[in-house]
Amino acid sequence: MDLKNSIKNIKINKKTVNCILFVTSVLMVLVMSVVIFGIMWMYRGFGNSIKIADFLFQVGTLEGTGTGDTVRFILGVILPALIYTGLLVFLYFFLKKKNLRAMHVWKWSLMLTFVAVWLVIIFAVKWLGVDEYFGFAGFRFVEKDNYVPPVIEEIVITDNTGDNGESEPGPYDDLQNKLALESSPWEKGTSRDFIESYYVDPAEVQIDFPDKKRNLVYIYLESMEMTFADKEIGGAFDVNVIPKLSALSEENENFSGSYGEGSLLDGGYAYNGGTWTMGAIFSQTSGLPLQTGSIGMNDMDTQDVFYPTITTMGDILEGAGYRQIFMAGSYAGFGGRQLYFKEHGGYEIRDLIWAKNTKRLPGGYYVWWGFEDCKLFEYAKETLTELGEGDEPFNFTVLTVDTHRPGGYKCELCGDTYPDRYSNVYDCSDKQVSEFVEWIKKQDFYENTTIVIVGDHPTMDVEYCRNIDKDYLRRVYTCIINSPVTPARETYRSYSTLDMMPTTITALGAYIHGGRLGLGTSLYTNQRTLTEELGYTTMHSSLARYSSFLDSLADIVPVDQSGNSVVISDDGTVTITDPDGNVVIMYPDGTQVVIPADGTQTVVPPGTTPDGTGNGETPVTN
């Protein structure tokens, strides 16, 4: 009897094991299907430039971007994965019911799943750059064979303001000649940390501003790319959906080396750490990629400081006596923007909250991300009029939002020129920005004002860019208007958004000794950018990997889902601070110290609890 029960138990256990293995196999197939369909979904938007940071950001930040992205992800990734997995399960049970060697099919499915797992792992490590992202890839510099320094061009700018009509030296001759002499190649470091090796600390660089400082209007265009122009002028579309912005860039400065109707557009690459709005703002004003490490990419608003030890463009202009205002049609606190601009440059913030507090909008007003761009430009004109009447040089920075994914926000000004909504939104933004620039040109302060218009990052609307050639490398829109200097190299430049900080400061007529700040190079100089020196591929992959140097600058405190900051010391001590300022310190021996916001401390010995249910609590008052 005992023997029969034992055999029965063995059969039950074998059946249970088979069931567990089958369920595990199905789950593995489902997970791998989600990953594979997810990568395919991303490739339609990012092409061959996708890296793990892009993938994680797209999948991990679907909240807060509207329901469109979530629906697209479900329809493009989750649903196909479920259908594919369901078909395999159906096939298994169908064959099993028909007694067509179902066990052999199941075994083969396990083997194929195992192979698929390893293929995905190999793909992720090699092409998505997972090894670089987490910092366990061997690092090496990519040396340029037969490197030849750029040719020093003798540039002399003259004007015809003399009484005799002959050319006389212009006010920026000395600066222009200095820029032409900036020709030394990058000196390669020896550190294994890429960013540390090439970083030029702006705090240690001498910058000479002209006696009469120029004003700056810096316009971030949400998700605006030169990609959306037609192929004939350097875009990737058959039809140009941003014709007015294209004309502005062609007629002014985009560092293509050629100007006028029909000239090629140029723009900056957005590397890892600068492919979403906060990362883009940080990259363009600090010359560094944004790495948030232990917190989410848009969770810098959980911090008390934002890279506190670095020197940014805002810091530099504040030191030069500029009044600075940041305006956005959304809540400026999102992603840490308000923290960043206040800490680095003392910017005044004019956002959704400001618009409501000043009664420009009713208290319950909210569309898209806050308020639409047509209102943004209206408020921007008011602010610029105010700044123009002041005596201080100013930096007015504005961020649009209507062209955010998915599909953009179609306001009352948008037409129906194109068959899809997003193209009509871009067309509408194209007209509004151009009209805003024309308005600025008519103002008294314009003569002494430089305008910088830059896309913050490439659009994340993967479907909108699905027909772009896979070899086309997307770049953000770039245009500089009314700068008093011209580039020392009249050639098509290869650059990134990291180069915008030194380039913008030079565009104000300031001279940067050495021509470099952060990881950026002033495009007005003869210096090669890091992109020109090392190549796009090396830059893209190198900036995707973890940087201990950048981590040391960040001073980021991890925050849990409840908003509590969590700091773990080297000795194992854990300090937890809640949003109200209450602190709990837990020591390795089990002792806890509870410090409420009022400052009264309570020592809780091991084995007791802070709420008084244990024994031996000792109040300590400071």
Short mmCIF file of C-alpha atoms in Angstrom, two decimals, residues 59-487:
data_model
loop_
_atom_site.label_atom_id
_atom_site.label_comp_id
_atom_site.label_asym_id
_atom_site.label_seq_id
_atom_site.Cartn_x
_atom_site.Cartn_y
_atom_site.Cartn_z
CA VAL A 59 8.76 52.13 -21.80
CA GLY A 60 9.21 53.56 -18.33
CA THR A 61 7.67 57.00 -18.76
CA LEU A 62 4.39 56.38 -20.55
CA GLU A 63 2.59 58.06 -17.68
CA GLY A 64 2.16 61.80 -17.94
CA THR A 65 2.47 61.84 -21.73
CA GLY A 66 -1.20 61.40 -22.61
CA THR A 67 -3.16 58.26 -23.36
CA GLY A 68 -2.05 58.15 -27.00
CA ASP A 69 1.40 56.76 -26.23
CA THR A 70 -0.01 54.16 -23.86
CA VAL A 71 -2.53 53.01 -26.44
CA ARG A 72 0.16 52.83 -29.12
CA PHE A 73 2.40 50.80 -26.84
CA ILE A 74 -0.43 48.41 -26.02
CA LEU A 75 -1.43 47.99 -29.67
CA GLY A 76 2.13 47.86 -31.00
CA VAL A 77 3.80 45.75 -28.32
CA ILE A 78 1.55 44.15 -25.70
CA LEU A 79 -1.23 43.00 -28.04
CA PRO A 80 1.09 41.36 -30.65
CA ALA A 81 3.02 39.66 -27.83
CA LEU A 82 -0.19 38.28 -26.32
CA ILE A 83 -1.45 37.10 -29.72
CA TYR A 84 1.87 35.43 -30.55
CA THR A 85 2.07 33.70 -27.17
CA GLY A 86 -1.59 32.71 -27.34
CA LEU A 87 -1.12 31.10 -30.74
CA LEU A 88 1.76 28.99 -29.43
CA VAL A 89 -0.31 27.84 -26.43
CA PHE A 90 -3.27 27.06 -28.69
CA LEU A 91 -0.99 25.11 -31.04
CA TYR A 92 0.41 23.12 -28.11
CA PHE A 93 -2.99 22.06 -26.76
CA PHE A 94 -4.33 21.42 -30.26
CA LEU A 95 -1.46 19.06 -31.02
CA LYS A 96 -1.76 17.47 -27.61
CA LYS A 97 -5.47 16.83 -28.13
CA LYS A 98 -4.75 15.30 -31.51
CA ASN A 99 -1.97 13.28 -29.91
CA LEU A 100 0.50 14.55 -32.54
CA ARG A 101 3.66 14.22 -30.55
CA ALA A 102 2.76 17.23 -28.40
CA MET A 103 5.58 16.53 -25.95
CA HIS A 104 8.16 16.88 -28.70
CA VAL A 105 6.60 20.20 -29.77
CA TRP A 106 6.74 21.40 -26.17
CA LYS A 107 10.38 20.40 -25.82
CA TRP A 108 11.25 22.19 -29.05
CA SER A 109 9.37 25.27 -27.87
CA LEU A 110 11.48 25.30 -24.71
CA MET A 111 14.66 25.03 -26.73
CA LEU A 112 13.58 27.80 -29.09
CA THR A 113 12.63 29.99 -26.14
CA PHE A 114 16.06 29.39 -24.61
CA VAL A 115 17.73 30.38 -27.89
CA ALA A 116 15.49 33.46 -28.14
CA VAL A 117 16.50 34.52 -24.62
CA TRP A 118 20.17 34.43 -25.54
CA LEU A 119 19.60 36.20 -28.85
CA VAL A 120 17.78 39.00 -27.05
CA ILE A 121 20.54 39.19 -24.43
CA ILE A 122 23.22 39.38 -27.12
CA PHE A 123 21.19 41.99 -29.00
CA ALA A 124 20.67 44.04 -25.86
CA VAL A 125 24.34 43.94 -24.85
CA LYS A 126 25.77 44.65 -28.28
CA TRP A 127 23.32 46.89 -30.10
CA LEU A 128 21.39 48.50 -27.26
CA GLY A 129 24.63 49.10 -25.37
CA VAL A 130 23.52 47.60 -22.06
CA ASP A 131 27.14 46.89 -21.12
CA GLU A 132 28.06 50.52 -21.69
CA TYR A 133 24.96 51.81 -19.92
CA PHE A 134 25.74 49.88 -16.74
CA GLY A 135 29.47 50.47 -17.01
CA PHE A 136 30.89 46.96 -17.34
CA ALA A 137 32.16 47.28 -20.90
CA GLY A 138 35.85 47.73 -21.39
CA PHE A 139 36.49 51.38 -22.23
CA ARG A 140 38.95 52.61 -24.79
CA PHE A 141 39.44 55.81 -26.71
CA VAL A 142 38.87 55.72 -30.43
CA GLU A 143 41.99 57.19 -31.95
CA LYS A 144 41.79 59.09 -35.21
CA ASP A 145 44.32 57.89 -37.78
CA ASN A 146 46.46 60.59 -39.35
CA TYR A 147 44.71 63.37 -37.47
CA VAL A 148 45.21 66.74 -39.15
CA PRO A 149 44.36 69.88 -37.14
CA PRO A 150 41.89 72.21 -38.85
CA VAL A 151 43.28 74.92 -41.06
CA ILE A 152 43.57 78.31 -39.38
CA GLU A 153 41.51 80.75 -41.38
CA GLU A 154 42.36 84.44 -41.25
CA ILE A 155 38.94 86.03 -40.85
CA VAL A 156 38.55 89.82 -40.87
CA ILE A 157 35.15 91.45 -40.51
CA THR A 158 34.79 95.00 -41.78
CA ASP A 159 32.01 97.52 -42.09
CA ASN A 160 31.44 100.52 -44.30
CA THR A 161 30.52 103.07 -41.69
CA GLY A 162 33.48 105.36 -42.43
CA ASP A 163 32.83 108.84 -43.85
CA ASN A 164 34.93 108.16 -46.91
CA GLY A 165 33.03 104.99 -47.70
CA GLU A 166 36.12 102.83 -47.24
CA SER A 167 36.10 99.76 -45.07
CA GLU A 168 37.02 100.33 -41.45
CA PRO A 169 37.56 97.78 -38.70
CA GLY A 170 34.30 96.62 -37.17
CA PRO A 171 33.74 96.40 -33.40
CA TYR A 172 34.23 92.61 -33.35
CA ASP A 173 37.43 92.34 -35.42
CA ASP A 174 39.63 91.34 -32.47
CA LEU A 175 37.14 88.71 -31.33
CA GLN A 176 36.81 87.29 -34.83
CA ASN A 177 40.57 86.90 -35.18
CA LYS A 178 40.78 85.24 -31.77
CA LEU A 179 38.09 82.76 -32.78
CA ALA A 180 40.00 81.93 -35.96
CA LEU A 181 43.08 81.08 -33.92
CA GLU A 182 41.27 78.53 -31.73
CA SER A 183 42.66 75.54 -33.58
CA SER A 184 44.33 73.17 -31.12
CA PRO A 185 42.99 69.57 -31.16
CA TRP A 186 41.44 67.92 -28.14
CA GLU A 187 43.97 66.59 -25.66
CA LYS A 188 42.93 63.05 -24.84
CA GLY A 189 42.90 62.14 -21.18
CA THR A 190 43.85 58.86 -19.57
CA SER A 191 40.86 58.36 -17.29
CA ARG A 192 38.55 55.43 -17.90
CA ASP A 193 35.65 57.83 -17.29
CA PHE A 194 34.84 59.33 -20.68
CA ILE A 195 33.10 62.45 -19.36
CA GLU A 196 35.78 63.23 -16.80
CA SER A 197 38.44 62.83 -19.45
CA TYR A 198 36.97 65.46 -21.78
CA TYR A 199 35.15 67.79 -19.38
CA VAL A 200 36.28 71.44 -19.32
CA ASP A 201 35.06 73.04 -16.09
CA PRO A 202 33.45 76.39 -17.01
CA ALA A 203 34.35 77.72 -13.57
CA GLU A 204 38.01 77.55 -14.56
CA VAL A 205 37.63 79.20 -17.98
CA GLN A 206 38.08 82.94 -18.52
CA ILE A 207 35.19 84.52 -20.42
CA ASP A 208 35.38 88.13 -21.61
CA PHE A 209 32.06 89.86 -22.24
CA PRO A 210 31.85 93.03 -24.35
CA ASP A 211 31.40 96.34 -22.52
CA LYS A 212 27.83 96.54 -23.79
CA LYS A 213 26.34 93.16 -23.09
CA ARG A 214 23.87 91.75 -25.57
CA ASN A 215 20.45 90.39 -24.65
CA LEU A 216 19.56 86.75 -25.25
CA VAL A 217 16.25 85.23 -26.30
CA TYR A 218 16.59 81.44 -26.13
CA ILE A 219 13.66 79.47 -27.55
CA TYR A 220 13.39 75.72 -26.89
CA LEU A 221 11.03 74.20 -29.45
CA GLU A 222 9.47 71.02 -28.10
CA SER A 223 10.44 67.97 -30.21
CA MET A 224 11.48 70.11 -33.19
CA GLU A 225 13.84 68.51 -35.68
CA MET A 226 15.44 69.58 -38.93
CA THR A 227 14.24 66.12 -39.97
CA PHE A 228 10.83 67.60 -40.74
CA ALA A 229 12.19 69.67 -43.61
CA ASP A 230 12.28 68.18 -47.10
CA LYS A 231 15.12 66.02 -48.34
CA GLU A 232 16.41 68.65 -50.78
CA ILE A 233 17.60 70.87 -47.92
CA GLY A 234 18.79 68.19 -45.51
CA GLY A 235 15.56 66.98 -43.92
CA ALA A 236 14.06 63.51 -44.22
CA PHE A 237 10.48 64.23 -45.33
CA ASP A 238 9.14 64.40 -48.86
CA VAL A 239 7.15 67.51 -47.94
CA ASN A 240 8.56 70.23 -45.68
CA VAL A 241 6.17 70.71 -42.72
CA ILE A 242 8.28 73.54 -41.22
CA PRO A 243 8.88 75.84 -44.24
CA LYS A 244 9.12 79.11 -42.31
CA LEU A 245 11.53 77.75 -39.71
CA SER A 246 13.57 76.19 -42.52
CA ALA A 247 13.81 79.58 -44.21
CA LEU A 248 14.85 81.23 -40.94
CA SER A 249 17.62 78.69 -40.45
CA GLU A 250 18.76 78.95 -44.06
CA GLU A 251 18.96 82.74 -43.94
CA ASN A 252 20.67 82.93 -40.56
CA GLU A 253 23.14 80.64 -38.76
CA ASN A 254 22.92 76.86 -38.41
CA PHE A 255 26.62 76.11 -39.07
CA SER A 256 26.11 74.47 -42.43
CA GLY A 257 28.62 76.82 -44.07
CA SER A 258 26.10 77.92 -46.69
CA TYR A 259 23.20 80.34 -46.53
CA GLY A 260 20.15 81.35 -48.48
CA GLU A 261 17.27 79.58 -50.16
CA GLY A 262 18.01 75.95 -50.96
CA SER A 263 21.08 75.65 -48.70
CA LEU A 264 21.40 72.56 -46.55
CA LEU A 265 20.19 72.72 -42.98
CA ASP A 266 22.44 71.67 -40.11
CA GLY A 267 21.47 70.76 -36.57
CA GLY A 268 22.80 69.18 -33.40
CA TYR A 269 22.67 65.52 -32.44
CA ALA A 270 20.91 64.79 -29.15
CA TYR A 271 23.05 62.22 -27.38
CA ASN A 272 22.20 60.03 -24.40
CA GLY A 273 21.36 62.19 -21.43
CA GLY A 274 19.77 64.85 -23.64
CA THR A 275 16.88 63.07 -25.36
CA TRP A 276 14.01 64.33 -23.18
CA THR A 277 13.11 67.88 -22.19
CA MET A 278 14.89 68.19 -18.83
CA GLY A 279 17.90 66.31 -20.18
CA ALA A 280 17.92 68.55 -23.25
CA ILE A 281 17.76 71.76 -21.20
CA PHE A 282 20.55 70.48 -18.97
CA SER A 283 22.74 69.41 -21.92
CA GLN A 284 22.34 72.69 -23.78
CA THR A 285 23.09 74.88 -20.78
CA SER A 286 25.74 72.83 -18.93
CA GLY A 287 27.57 70.93 -21.68
CA LEU A 288 26.88 67.69 -19.78
CA PRO A 289 24.48 64.79 -20.29
CA LEU A 290 21.94 64.35 -17.52
CA GLN A 291 22.35 61.11 -15.58
CA THR A 292 19.88 60.71 -12.71
CA GLY A 293 21.15 57.32 -11.56
CA SER A 294 19.03 56.01 -8.69
CA ILE A 295 15.94 58.07 -9.53
CA GLY A 296 13.79 58.43 -12.64
CA MET A 297 14.75 60.72 -15.50
CA ASN A 298 12.00 63.20 -14.60
CA ASP A 299 12.37 62.85 -10.83
CA MET A 300 14.87 65.64 -10.19
CA ASP A 301 11.98 67.56 -8.63
CA THR A 302 12.33 65.20 -5.66
CA GLN A 303 15.77 66.64 -4.91
CA ASP A 304 16.85 69.63 -2.86
CA VAL A 305 19.72 70.46 -5.24
CA PHE A 306 20.39 70.01 -8.95
CA TYR A 307 24.03 69.23 -9.71
CA PRO A 308 25.04 71.87 -7.15
CA THR A 309 28.76 72.11 -7.91
CA ILE A 310 28.67 72.62 -11.68
CA THR A 311 28.78 75.97 -13.49
CA THR A 312 26.14 76.43 -16.18
CA MET A 313 25.27 79.10 -18.74
CA GLY A 314 22.75 80.49 -16.26
CA ASP A 315 25.48 80.83 -13.63
CA ILE A 316 27.77 82.56 -16.11
CA LEU A 317 25.14 85.05 -17.27
CA GLU A 318 24.02 85.72 -13.70
CA GLY A 319 27.62 86.54 -12.84
CA ALA A 320 27.72 88.91 -15.81
CA GLY A 321 24.74 90.85 -14.47
CA TYR A 322 21.92 89.40 -16.56
CA ARG A 323 18.29 89.35 -15.46
CA GLN A 324 16.95 85.89 -16.34
CA ILE A 325 13.41 84.59 -16.83
CA PHE A 326 12.24 81.09 -17.77
CA MET A 327 8.76 80.77 -19.25
CA ALA A 328 6.86 77.56 -20.05
CA GLY A 329 3.25 76.67 -20.80
CA SER A 330 3.32 73.89 -18.22
CA TYR A 331 4.21 73.48 -14.55
CA ALA A 332 7.90 74.44 -14.33
CA GLY A 333 8.50 72.11 -11.40
CA PHE A 334 8.03 69.04 -13.59
CA GLY A 335 11.28 67.15 -14.11
CA GLY A 336 13.16 69.57 -11.85
CA ARG A 337 13.18 72.49 -14.31
CA GLN A 338 12.26 75.08 -11.70
CA LEU A 339 14.86 73.74 -9.27
CA TYR A 340 17.53 73.81 -11.98
CA PHE A 341 16.85 77.32 -13.25
CA LYS A 342 16.52 78.82 -9.78
CA GLU A 343 19.67 77.16 -8.49
CA HIS A 344 21.73 77.92 -11.58
CA GLY A 345 21.15 81.52 -12.54
CA GLY A 346 18.44 82.74 -10.18
CA TYR A 347 15.84 82.72 -12.97
CA GLU A 348 12.37 84.12 -12.40
CA ILE A 349 9.82 81.42 -13.23
CA ARG A 350 6.74 82.21 -15.31
CA ASP A 351 4.72 79.06 -15.89
CA LEU A 352 1.20 77.71 -15.48
CA ILE A 353 1.15 78.60 -11.77
CA TRP A 354 2.37 82.13 -12.54
CA ALA A 355 -0.29 82.59 -15.23
CA LYS A 356 -3.02 81.63 -12.76
CA ASN A 357 -1.59 83.67 -9.86
CA THR A 358 -1.43 86.76 -12.08
CA LYS A 359 -5.04 86.19 -13.23
CA ARG A 360 -3.99 85.69 -16.84
CA LEU A 361 -5.77 82.34 -16.66
CA PRO A 362 -8.71 81.20 -14.51
CA GLY A 363 -7.84 78.86 -11.65
CA GLY A 364 -9.22 75.71 -13.27
CA TYR A 365 -7.67 76.27 -16.70
CA TYR A 366 -5.70 73.31 -18.04
CA VAL A 367 -5.21 72.02 -21.59
CA TRP A 368 -2.61 69.56 -22.88
CA TRP A 369 0.29 70.19 -20.45
CA GLY A 370 -0.96 73.49 -19.05
CA PHE A 371 -1.75 76.22 -21.55
CA GLU A 372 -1.26 76.31 -25.30
CA ASP A 373 1.55 78.01 -27.22
CA CYS A 374 -0.65 80.76 -28.65
CA LYS A 375 -1.04 82.05 -25.08
CA LEU A 376 2.64 81.36 -24.36
CA PHE A 377 3.78 83.70 -27.13
CA GLU A 378 1.29 86.34 -25.99
CA TYR A 379 2.77 86.25 -22.48
CA ALA A 380 6.29 86.13 -23.94
CA LYS A 381 5.70 89.40 -25.79
CA GLU A 382 4.51 91.01 -22.54
CA THR A 383 7.61 89.77 -20.72
CA LEU A 384 10.02 90.89 -23.45
CA THR A 385 8.43 94.33 -23.52
CA GLU A 386 9.00 94.53 -19.76
CA LEU A 387 12.61 93.35 -20.09
CA GLY A 388 13.30 95.69 -22.99
CA GLU A 389 12.32 98.68 -20.88
CA GLY A 390 14.86 97.76 -18.19
CA ASP A 391 18.50 98.75 -17.88
CA GLU A 392 19.92 95.26 -17.33
CA PRO A 393 20.96 92.85 -20.07
CA PHE A 394 18.49 89.97 -20.07
CA ASN A 395 18.22 86.29 -20.87
CA PHE A 396 14.66 85.33 -21.68
CA THR A 397 14.31 81.56 -22.08
CA VAL A 398 11.03 80.10 -23.31
CA LEU A 399 9.88 76.50 -23.87
CA THR A 400 7.02 75.59 -26.21
CA VAL A 401 4.87 72.51 -25.64
CA ASP A 402 2.19 72.06 -28.33
CA THR A 403 4.42 69.77 -30.42
CA HIS A 404 4.90 67.26 -27.63
CA ARG A 405 4.03 63.64 -28.36
CA PRO A 406 1.71 61.92 -29.02
CA GLY A 407 0.44 63.81 -32.03
CA GLY A 408 0.75 67.26 -30.50
CA TYR A 409 -1.94 69.70 -29.39
CA LYS A 410 -4.07 71.17 -32.16
CA CYS A 411 -5.10 74.67 -31.07
CA GLU A 412 -7.58 77.08 -32.62
CA LEU A 413 -4.86 78.49 -34.91
CA CYS A 414 -4.00 75.14 -36.49
CA GLY A 415 -5.20 74.38 -39.98
CA ASP A 416 -5.73 71.19 -41.95
CA THR A 417 -3.04 71.50 -44.58
CA TYR A 418 -1.79 67.96 -43.98
CA PRO A 419 -3.65 64.66 -43.65
CA ASP A 420 -2.36 63.93 -40.12
CA ARG A 421 -2.74 65.94 -36.93
CA TYR A 422 0.94 66.02 -35.92
CA SER A 423 2.04 67.60 -39.22
CA ASN A 424 -0.65 70.26 -38.82
CA VAL A 425 0.56 70.96 -35.27
CA TYR A 426 4.15 71.33 -36.51
CA ASP A 427 2.91 73.60 -39.31
CA CYS A 428 1.07 75.70 -36.71
CA SER A 429 4.15 75.93 -34.49
CA ASP A 430 6.20 76.87 -37.55
CA LYS A 431 3.96 79.87 -38.20
CA GLN A 432 3.70 80.97 -34.55
CA VAL A 433 7.45 80.89 -33.93
CA SER A 434 8.16 82.76 -37.16
CA GLU A 435 5.59 85.42 -36.28
CA PHE A 436 7.13 85.75 -32.80
CA VAL A 437 10.59 86.27 -34.30
CA GLU A 438 9.25 88.91 -36.69
CA TRP A 439 7.67 90.70 -33.72
CA ILE A 440 11.00 90.69 -31.86
CA LYS A 441 12.76 92.19 -34.90
CA LYS A 442 10.44 95.20 -34.73
CA GLN A 443 11.26 95.99 -31.09
CA ASP A 444 13.77 98.63 -30.01
CA PHE A 445 15.83 96.10 -28.03
CA TYR A 446 16.34 93.81 -31.05
CA GLU A 447 19.45 95.60 -32.33
CA ASN A 448 21.34 94.45 -29.24
CA THR A 449 19.68 91.02 -28.94
CA THR A 450 20.74 87.56 -30.12
CA ILE A 451 18.01 84.99 -30.75
CA VAL A 452 18.76 81.27 -30.39
CA ILE A 453 16.10 78.80 -31.57
CA VAL A 454 16.79 75.12 -30.88
CA GLY A 455 14.71 71.97 -30.72
CA ASP A 456 14.99 70.48 -27.26
CA HIS A 457 15.26 66.88 -28.50
CA PRO A 458 14.01 64.67 -31.37
CA THR A 459 10.36 63.76 -31.11
CA MET A 460 9.50 60.58 -29.21
CA ASP A 461 6.42 59.98 -31.35
CA VAL A 462 7.74 56.77 -32.89
CA GLU A 463 4.96 56.43 -35.43
CA TYR A 464 5.48 59.88 -36.91
CA CYS A 465 9.02 59.03 -37.96
CA ARG A 466 8.37 55.48 -39.13
CA ASN A 467 9.07 56.25 -42.80
CA ILE A 468 12.43 57.92 -42.25
CA ASP A 469 15.35 56.18 -43.94
CA LYS A 470 17.01 53.87 -41.41
CA ASP A 471 20.43 55.42 -42.12
CA TYR A 472 19.25 58.98 -41.51
CA LEU A 473 20.62 60.40 -38.26
CA ARG A 474 18.05 62.77 -36.80
CA ARG A 475 19.13 66.16 -35.44
CA VAL A 476 17.35 68.96 -33.64
CA TYR A 477 16.41 72.19 -35.35
CA THR A 478 19.03 74.93 -34.89
CA CYS A 479 19.02 78.62 -35.79
CA ILE A 480 20.92 81.63 -34.39
CA ILE A 481 19.76 85.11 -35.41
CA ASN A 482 21.48 88.49 -35.09
CA SER A 483 24.79 87.36 -33.61
CA PRO A 484 27.56 89.98 -33.96
CA VAL A 485 30.13 87.32 -34.93
CA THR A 486 30.42 84.80 -37.73
CA PRO A 487 31.97 81.32 -37.65
#
